[in-house]
PDB file of C-alpha atoms in Angstrom:
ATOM      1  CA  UNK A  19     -11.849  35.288  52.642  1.00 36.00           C
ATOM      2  CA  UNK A  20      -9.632  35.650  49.082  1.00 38.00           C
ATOM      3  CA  UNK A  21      -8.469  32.494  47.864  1.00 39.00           C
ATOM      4  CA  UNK A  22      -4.725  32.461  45.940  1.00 40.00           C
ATOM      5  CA  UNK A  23      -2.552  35.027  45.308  1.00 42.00           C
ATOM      6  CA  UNK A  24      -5.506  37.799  45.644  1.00 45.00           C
ATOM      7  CA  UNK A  25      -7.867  36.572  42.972  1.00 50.00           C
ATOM      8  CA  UNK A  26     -10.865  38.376  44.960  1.00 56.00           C
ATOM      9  CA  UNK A  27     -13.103  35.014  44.674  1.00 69.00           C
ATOM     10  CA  UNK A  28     -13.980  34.808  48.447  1.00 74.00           C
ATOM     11  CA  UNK A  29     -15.251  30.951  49.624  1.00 69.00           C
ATOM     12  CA  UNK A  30     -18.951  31.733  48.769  1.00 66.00           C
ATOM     13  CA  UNK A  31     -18.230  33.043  45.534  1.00 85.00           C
ATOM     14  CA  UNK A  32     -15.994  29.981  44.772  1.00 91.00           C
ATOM     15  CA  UNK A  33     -18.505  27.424  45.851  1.00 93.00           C
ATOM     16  CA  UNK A  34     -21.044  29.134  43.573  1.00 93.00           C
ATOM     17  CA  UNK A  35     -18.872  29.273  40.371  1.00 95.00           C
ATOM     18  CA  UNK A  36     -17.972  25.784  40.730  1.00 96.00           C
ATOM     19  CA  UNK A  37     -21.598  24.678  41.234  1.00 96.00           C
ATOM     20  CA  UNK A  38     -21.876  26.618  37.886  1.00 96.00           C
ATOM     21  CA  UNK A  39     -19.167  24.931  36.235  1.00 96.00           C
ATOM     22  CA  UNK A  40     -20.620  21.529  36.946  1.00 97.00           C
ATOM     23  CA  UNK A  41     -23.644  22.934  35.468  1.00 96.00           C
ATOM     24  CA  UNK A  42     -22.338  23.846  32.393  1.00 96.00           C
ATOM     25  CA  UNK A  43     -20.458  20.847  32.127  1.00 96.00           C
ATOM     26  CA  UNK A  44     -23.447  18.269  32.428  1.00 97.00           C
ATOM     27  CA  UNK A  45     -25.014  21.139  29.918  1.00 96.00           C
ATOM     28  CA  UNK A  46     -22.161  20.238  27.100  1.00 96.00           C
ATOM     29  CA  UNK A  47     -22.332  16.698  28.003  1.00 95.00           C
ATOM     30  CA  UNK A  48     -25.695  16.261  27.087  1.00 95.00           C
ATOM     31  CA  UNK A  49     -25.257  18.412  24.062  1.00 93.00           C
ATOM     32  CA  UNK A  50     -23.129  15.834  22.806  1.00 92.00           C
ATOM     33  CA  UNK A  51     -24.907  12.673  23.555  1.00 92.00           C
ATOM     34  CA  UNK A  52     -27.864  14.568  21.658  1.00 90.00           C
ATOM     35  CA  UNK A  53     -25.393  15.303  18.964  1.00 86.00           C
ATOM     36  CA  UNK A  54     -24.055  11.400  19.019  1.00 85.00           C
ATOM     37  CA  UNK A  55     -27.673  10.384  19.210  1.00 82.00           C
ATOM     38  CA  UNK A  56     -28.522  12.655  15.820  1.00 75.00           C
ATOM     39  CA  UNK A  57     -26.199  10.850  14.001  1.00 66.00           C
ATOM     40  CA  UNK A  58     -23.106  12.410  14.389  1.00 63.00           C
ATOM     41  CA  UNK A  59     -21.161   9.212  14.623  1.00 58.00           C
ATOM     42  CA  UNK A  60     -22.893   7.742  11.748  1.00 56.00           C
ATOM     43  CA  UNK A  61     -21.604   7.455   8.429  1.00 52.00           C
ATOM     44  CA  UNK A  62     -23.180  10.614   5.997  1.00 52.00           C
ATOM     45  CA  UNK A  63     -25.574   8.041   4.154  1.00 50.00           C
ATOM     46  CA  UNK A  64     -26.700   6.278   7.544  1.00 53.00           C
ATOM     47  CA  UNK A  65     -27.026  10.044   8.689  1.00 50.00           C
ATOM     48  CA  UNK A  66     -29.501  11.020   5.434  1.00 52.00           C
ATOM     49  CA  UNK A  67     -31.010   7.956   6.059  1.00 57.00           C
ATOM     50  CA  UNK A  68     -30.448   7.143   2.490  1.00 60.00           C
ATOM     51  CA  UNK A  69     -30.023   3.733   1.062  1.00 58.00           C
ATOM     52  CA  UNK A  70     -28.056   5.120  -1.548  1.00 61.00           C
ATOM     53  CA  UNK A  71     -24.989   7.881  -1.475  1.00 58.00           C
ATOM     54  CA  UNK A  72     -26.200   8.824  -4.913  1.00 62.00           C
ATOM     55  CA  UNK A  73     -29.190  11.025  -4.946  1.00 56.00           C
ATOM     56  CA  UNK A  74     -31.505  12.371  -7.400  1.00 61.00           C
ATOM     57  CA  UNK A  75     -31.189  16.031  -5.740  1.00 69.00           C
ATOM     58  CA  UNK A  76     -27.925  17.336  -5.687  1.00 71.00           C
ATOM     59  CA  UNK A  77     -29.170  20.107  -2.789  1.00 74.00           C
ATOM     60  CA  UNK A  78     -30.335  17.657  -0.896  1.00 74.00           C
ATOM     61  CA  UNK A  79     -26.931  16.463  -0.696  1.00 78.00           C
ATOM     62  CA  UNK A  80     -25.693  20.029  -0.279  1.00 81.00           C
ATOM     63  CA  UNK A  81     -28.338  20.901   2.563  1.00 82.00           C
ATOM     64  CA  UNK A  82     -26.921  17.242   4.290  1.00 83.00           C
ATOM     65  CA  UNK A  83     -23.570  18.284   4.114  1.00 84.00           C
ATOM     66  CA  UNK A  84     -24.044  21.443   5.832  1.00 87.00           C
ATOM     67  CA  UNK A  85     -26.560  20.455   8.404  1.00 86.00           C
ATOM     68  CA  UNK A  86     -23.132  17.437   9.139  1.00 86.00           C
ATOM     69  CA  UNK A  87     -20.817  20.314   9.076  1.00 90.00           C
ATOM     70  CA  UNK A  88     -23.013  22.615  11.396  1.00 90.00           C
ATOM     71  CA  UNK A  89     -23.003  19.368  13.971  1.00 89.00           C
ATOM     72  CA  UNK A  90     -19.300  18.871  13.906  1.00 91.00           C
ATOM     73  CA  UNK A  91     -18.838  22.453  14.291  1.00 92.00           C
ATOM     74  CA  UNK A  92     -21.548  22.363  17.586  1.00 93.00           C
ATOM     75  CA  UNK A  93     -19.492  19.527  18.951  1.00 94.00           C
ATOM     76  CA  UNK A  94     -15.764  20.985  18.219  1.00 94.00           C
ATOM     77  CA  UNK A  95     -17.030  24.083  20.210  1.00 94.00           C
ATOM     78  CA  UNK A  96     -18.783  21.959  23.292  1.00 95.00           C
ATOM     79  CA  UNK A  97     -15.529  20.246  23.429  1.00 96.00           C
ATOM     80  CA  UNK A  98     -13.512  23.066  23.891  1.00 95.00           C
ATOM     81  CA  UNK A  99     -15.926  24.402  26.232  1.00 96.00           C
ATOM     82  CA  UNK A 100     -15.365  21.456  28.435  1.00 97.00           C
ATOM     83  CA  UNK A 101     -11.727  21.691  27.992  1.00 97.00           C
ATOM     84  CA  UNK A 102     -12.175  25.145  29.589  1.00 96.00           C
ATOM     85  CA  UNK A 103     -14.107  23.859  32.384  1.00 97.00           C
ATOM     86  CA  UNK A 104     -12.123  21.498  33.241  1.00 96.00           C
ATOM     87  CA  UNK A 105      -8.921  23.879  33.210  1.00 96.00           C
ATOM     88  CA  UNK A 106     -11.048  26.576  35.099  1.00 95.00           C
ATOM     89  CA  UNK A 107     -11.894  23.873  37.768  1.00 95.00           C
ATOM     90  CA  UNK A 108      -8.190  23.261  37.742  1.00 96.00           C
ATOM     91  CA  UNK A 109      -7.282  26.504  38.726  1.00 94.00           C
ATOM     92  CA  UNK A 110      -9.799  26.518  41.638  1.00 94.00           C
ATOM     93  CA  UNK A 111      -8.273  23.090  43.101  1.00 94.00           C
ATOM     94  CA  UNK A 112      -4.561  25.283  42.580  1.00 93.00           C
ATOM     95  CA  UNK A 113      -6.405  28.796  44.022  1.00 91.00           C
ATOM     96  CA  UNK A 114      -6.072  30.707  40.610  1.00 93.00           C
ATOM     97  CA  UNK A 115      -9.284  30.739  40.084  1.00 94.00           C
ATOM     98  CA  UNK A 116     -10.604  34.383  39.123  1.00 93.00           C
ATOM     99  CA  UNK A 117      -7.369  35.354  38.402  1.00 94.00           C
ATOM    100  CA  UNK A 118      -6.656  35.895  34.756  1.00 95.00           C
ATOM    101  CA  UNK A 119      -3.979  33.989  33.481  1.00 93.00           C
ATOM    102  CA  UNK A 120      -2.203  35.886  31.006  1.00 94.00           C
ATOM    103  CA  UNK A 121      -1.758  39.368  33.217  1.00 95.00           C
ATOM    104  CA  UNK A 122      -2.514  37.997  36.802  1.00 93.00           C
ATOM    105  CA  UNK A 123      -5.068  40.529  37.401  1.00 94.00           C
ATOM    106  CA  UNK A 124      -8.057  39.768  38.846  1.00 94.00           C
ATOM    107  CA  UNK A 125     -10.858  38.779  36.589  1.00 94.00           C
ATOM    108  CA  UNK A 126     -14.080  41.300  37.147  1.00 94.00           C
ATOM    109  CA  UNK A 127     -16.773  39.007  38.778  1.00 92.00           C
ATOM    110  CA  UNK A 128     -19.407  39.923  36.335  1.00 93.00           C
ATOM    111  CA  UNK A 129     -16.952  38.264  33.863  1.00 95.00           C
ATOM    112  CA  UNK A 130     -17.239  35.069  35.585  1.00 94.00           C
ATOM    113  CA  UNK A 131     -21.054  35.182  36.418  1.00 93.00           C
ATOM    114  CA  UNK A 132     -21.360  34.961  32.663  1.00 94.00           C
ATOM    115  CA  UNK A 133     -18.711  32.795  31.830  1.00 95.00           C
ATOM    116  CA  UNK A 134     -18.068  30.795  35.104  1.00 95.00           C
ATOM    117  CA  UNK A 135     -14.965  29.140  32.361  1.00 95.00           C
ATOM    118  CA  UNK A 136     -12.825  32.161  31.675  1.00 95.00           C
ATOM    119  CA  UNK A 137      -9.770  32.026  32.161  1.00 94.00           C
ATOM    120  CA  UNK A 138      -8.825  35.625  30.973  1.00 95.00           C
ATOM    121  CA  UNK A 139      -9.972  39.090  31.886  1.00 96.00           C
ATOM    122  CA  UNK A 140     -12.049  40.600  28.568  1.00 96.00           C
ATOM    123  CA  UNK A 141      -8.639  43.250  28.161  1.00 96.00           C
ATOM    124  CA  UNK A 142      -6.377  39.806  27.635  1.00 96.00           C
ATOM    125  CA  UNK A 143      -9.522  38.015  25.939  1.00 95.00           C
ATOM    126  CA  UNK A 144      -9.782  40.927  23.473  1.00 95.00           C
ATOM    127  CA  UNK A 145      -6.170  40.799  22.411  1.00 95.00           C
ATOM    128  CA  UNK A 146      -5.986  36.968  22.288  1.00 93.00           C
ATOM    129  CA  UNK A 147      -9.182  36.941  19.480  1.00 92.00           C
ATOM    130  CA  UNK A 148      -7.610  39.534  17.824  1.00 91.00           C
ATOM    131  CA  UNK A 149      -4.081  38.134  17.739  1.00 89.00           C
ATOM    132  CA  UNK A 150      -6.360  34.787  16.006  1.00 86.00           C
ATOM    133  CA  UNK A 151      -8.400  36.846  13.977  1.00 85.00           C
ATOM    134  CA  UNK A 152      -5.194  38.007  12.273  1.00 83.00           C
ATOM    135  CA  UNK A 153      -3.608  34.268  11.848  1.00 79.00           C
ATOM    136  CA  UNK A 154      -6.877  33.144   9.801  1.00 74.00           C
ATOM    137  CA  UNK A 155      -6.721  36.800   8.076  1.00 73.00           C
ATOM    138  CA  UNK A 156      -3.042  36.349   6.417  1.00 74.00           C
ATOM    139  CA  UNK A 157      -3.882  32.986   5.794  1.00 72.00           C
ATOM    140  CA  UNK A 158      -6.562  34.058   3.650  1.00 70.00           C
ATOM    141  CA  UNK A 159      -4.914  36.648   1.959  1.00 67.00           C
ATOM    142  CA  UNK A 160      -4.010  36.667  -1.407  1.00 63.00           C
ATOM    143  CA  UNK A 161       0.138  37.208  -1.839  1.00 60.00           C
ATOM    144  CA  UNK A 162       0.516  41.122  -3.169  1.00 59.00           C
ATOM    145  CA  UNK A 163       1.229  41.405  -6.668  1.00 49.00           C
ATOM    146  CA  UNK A 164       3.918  44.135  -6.116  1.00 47.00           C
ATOM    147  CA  UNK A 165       5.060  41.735  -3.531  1.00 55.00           C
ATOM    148  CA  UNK A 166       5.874  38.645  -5.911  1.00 53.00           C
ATOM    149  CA  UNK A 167       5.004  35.604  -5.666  1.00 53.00           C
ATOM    150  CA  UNK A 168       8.408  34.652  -3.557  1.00 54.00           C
ATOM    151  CA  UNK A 169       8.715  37.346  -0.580  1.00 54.00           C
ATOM    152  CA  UNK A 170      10.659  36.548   2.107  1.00 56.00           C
ATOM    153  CA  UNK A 171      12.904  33.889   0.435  1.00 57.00           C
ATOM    154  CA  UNK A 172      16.111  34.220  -1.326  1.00 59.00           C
ATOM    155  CA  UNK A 173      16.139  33.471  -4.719  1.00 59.00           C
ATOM    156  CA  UNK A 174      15.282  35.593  -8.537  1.00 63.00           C
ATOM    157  CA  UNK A 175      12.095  36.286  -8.910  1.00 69.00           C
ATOM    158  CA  UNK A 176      10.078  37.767 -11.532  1.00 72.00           C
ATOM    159  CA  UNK A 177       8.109  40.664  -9.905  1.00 76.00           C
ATOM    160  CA  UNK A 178       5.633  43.057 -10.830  1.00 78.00           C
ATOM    161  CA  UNK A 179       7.704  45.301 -11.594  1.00 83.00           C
ATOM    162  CA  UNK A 180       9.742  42.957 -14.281  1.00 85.00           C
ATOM    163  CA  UNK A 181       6.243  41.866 -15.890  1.00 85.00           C
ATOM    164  CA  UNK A 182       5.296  45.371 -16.703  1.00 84.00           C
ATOM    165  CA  UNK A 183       8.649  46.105 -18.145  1.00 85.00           C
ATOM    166  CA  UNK A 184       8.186  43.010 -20.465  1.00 85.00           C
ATOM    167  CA  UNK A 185       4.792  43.765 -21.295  1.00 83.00           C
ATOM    168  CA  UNK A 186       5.270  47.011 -22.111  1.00 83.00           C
ATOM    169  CA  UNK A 187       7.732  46.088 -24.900  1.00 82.00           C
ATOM    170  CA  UNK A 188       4.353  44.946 -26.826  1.00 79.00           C
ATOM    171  CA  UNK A 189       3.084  48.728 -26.156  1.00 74.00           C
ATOM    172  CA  UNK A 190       1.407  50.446 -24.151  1.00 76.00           C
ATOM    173  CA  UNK A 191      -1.466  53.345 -24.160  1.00 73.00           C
ATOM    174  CA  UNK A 192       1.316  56.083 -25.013  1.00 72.00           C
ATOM    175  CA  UNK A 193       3.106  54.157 -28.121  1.00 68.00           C
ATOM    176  CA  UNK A 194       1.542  53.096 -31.778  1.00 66.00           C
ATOM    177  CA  UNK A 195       0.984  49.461 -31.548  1.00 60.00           C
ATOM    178  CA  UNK A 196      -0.620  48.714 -34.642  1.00 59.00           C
ATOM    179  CA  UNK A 197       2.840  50.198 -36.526  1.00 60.00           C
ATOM    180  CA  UNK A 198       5.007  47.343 -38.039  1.00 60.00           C
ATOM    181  CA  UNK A 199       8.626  47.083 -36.847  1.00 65.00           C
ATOM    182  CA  UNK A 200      10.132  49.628 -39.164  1.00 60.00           C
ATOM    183  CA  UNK A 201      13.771  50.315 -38.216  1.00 58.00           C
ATOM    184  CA  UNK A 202      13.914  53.824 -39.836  1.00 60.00           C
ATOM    185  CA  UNK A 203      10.811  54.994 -38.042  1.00 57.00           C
ATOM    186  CA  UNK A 204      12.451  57.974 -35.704  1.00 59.00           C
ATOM    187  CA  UNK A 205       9.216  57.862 -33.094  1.00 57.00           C
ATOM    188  CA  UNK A 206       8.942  57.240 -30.135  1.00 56.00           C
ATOM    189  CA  UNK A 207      11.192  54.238 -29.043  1.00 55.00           C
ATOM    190  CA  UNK A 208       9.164  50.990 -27.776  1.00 52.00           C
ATOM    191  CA  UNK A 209       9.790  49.485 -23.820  1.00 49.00           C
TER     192      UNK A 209
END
């Protein structure tokens, strides 16, 4: 028996993915009581266990920071985990379950055996990571220096361009620099 819209997840199947997705939930849960119970909620010194926020070992400091960082970052991604599972468990209760919710295709079951949470097919997965990949990418990047500093907005800028052109008043590789200003000098002209 297909549940919703064709999804392919028959009753069985269902009953066994949800059982999984309870699984996985009390899985994150306890994750983050073991985070809490590390010190998570703690304030950093009460986390060190130090008396004192000033230290005689700046790396210990260092290695504390990251190992804090490292737990935050553990219980950012359990919580978004269990924000899946509770949307996949959603679309079980609405019979979209299995079915991927950008394309509507169905999602291949071996998908879902390994992540009982997905909500897309690995084709709509794919493009979604790389759309994000992209985002964090340009916000990286550097702005171009043949681009200037102002692209995209409307006003005078000094490019790249303009900065050679006034540097190369100075000289360049192809003219005598080291030649005083000499206005009856018939050479080669400067800029």
């Amino acid at each position: 028996m297909t549940r919703g819209g064709g999804g392919g997840v028959d009753s069985l199947d269902l009953e066994r993915y949800r059982r999984a997705l309870e699984a996985t939930r009390q899985e994150q849960l306890a994750r983050l009581k073991t985070l809490r119970g590390e010190g998570l909620g703690d304030a950093a010194q009460e986390a060190a266990r130090e008396l004192s926020s000033y230290d005689q070992h700046p790396a210990d400091q260092g290695t504390e920071t990251f190992e804090r960082e490292k737990d935050t970052g553990f219980e950012a991604a359990a919580r978004g985990i269990l924000e899946q599972i509770d949307e996949a468990l959603g679309r079980m209760e609405a019979g979209l379950y299995g079915i991927c919710a950008a394309c509507g295709e169905p999602i291949d079951p071996a998908r879902l055996d390994a992540l009982p949470y997905a909500l897309r097919c690995a084709p709509c997965e794919a493009a979604v990571e790389e759309r994000r990949r992209r985002v964090v990418e340009a916000a990286a990047a550097p702005p171009s220096f043949m681009r200037g500093f102002g692209a995209g907005v409307d006003r005078v800028a000094f490019d790249g361009e303009e900065t050679w052109e006034d540097l190369a008043r100075y000289g360049t590789a192809n003219t005598l620099q080291d030649v005083p200003e000499d206005p009856e000098w018939e050479g080669e002209e400067k800029g």
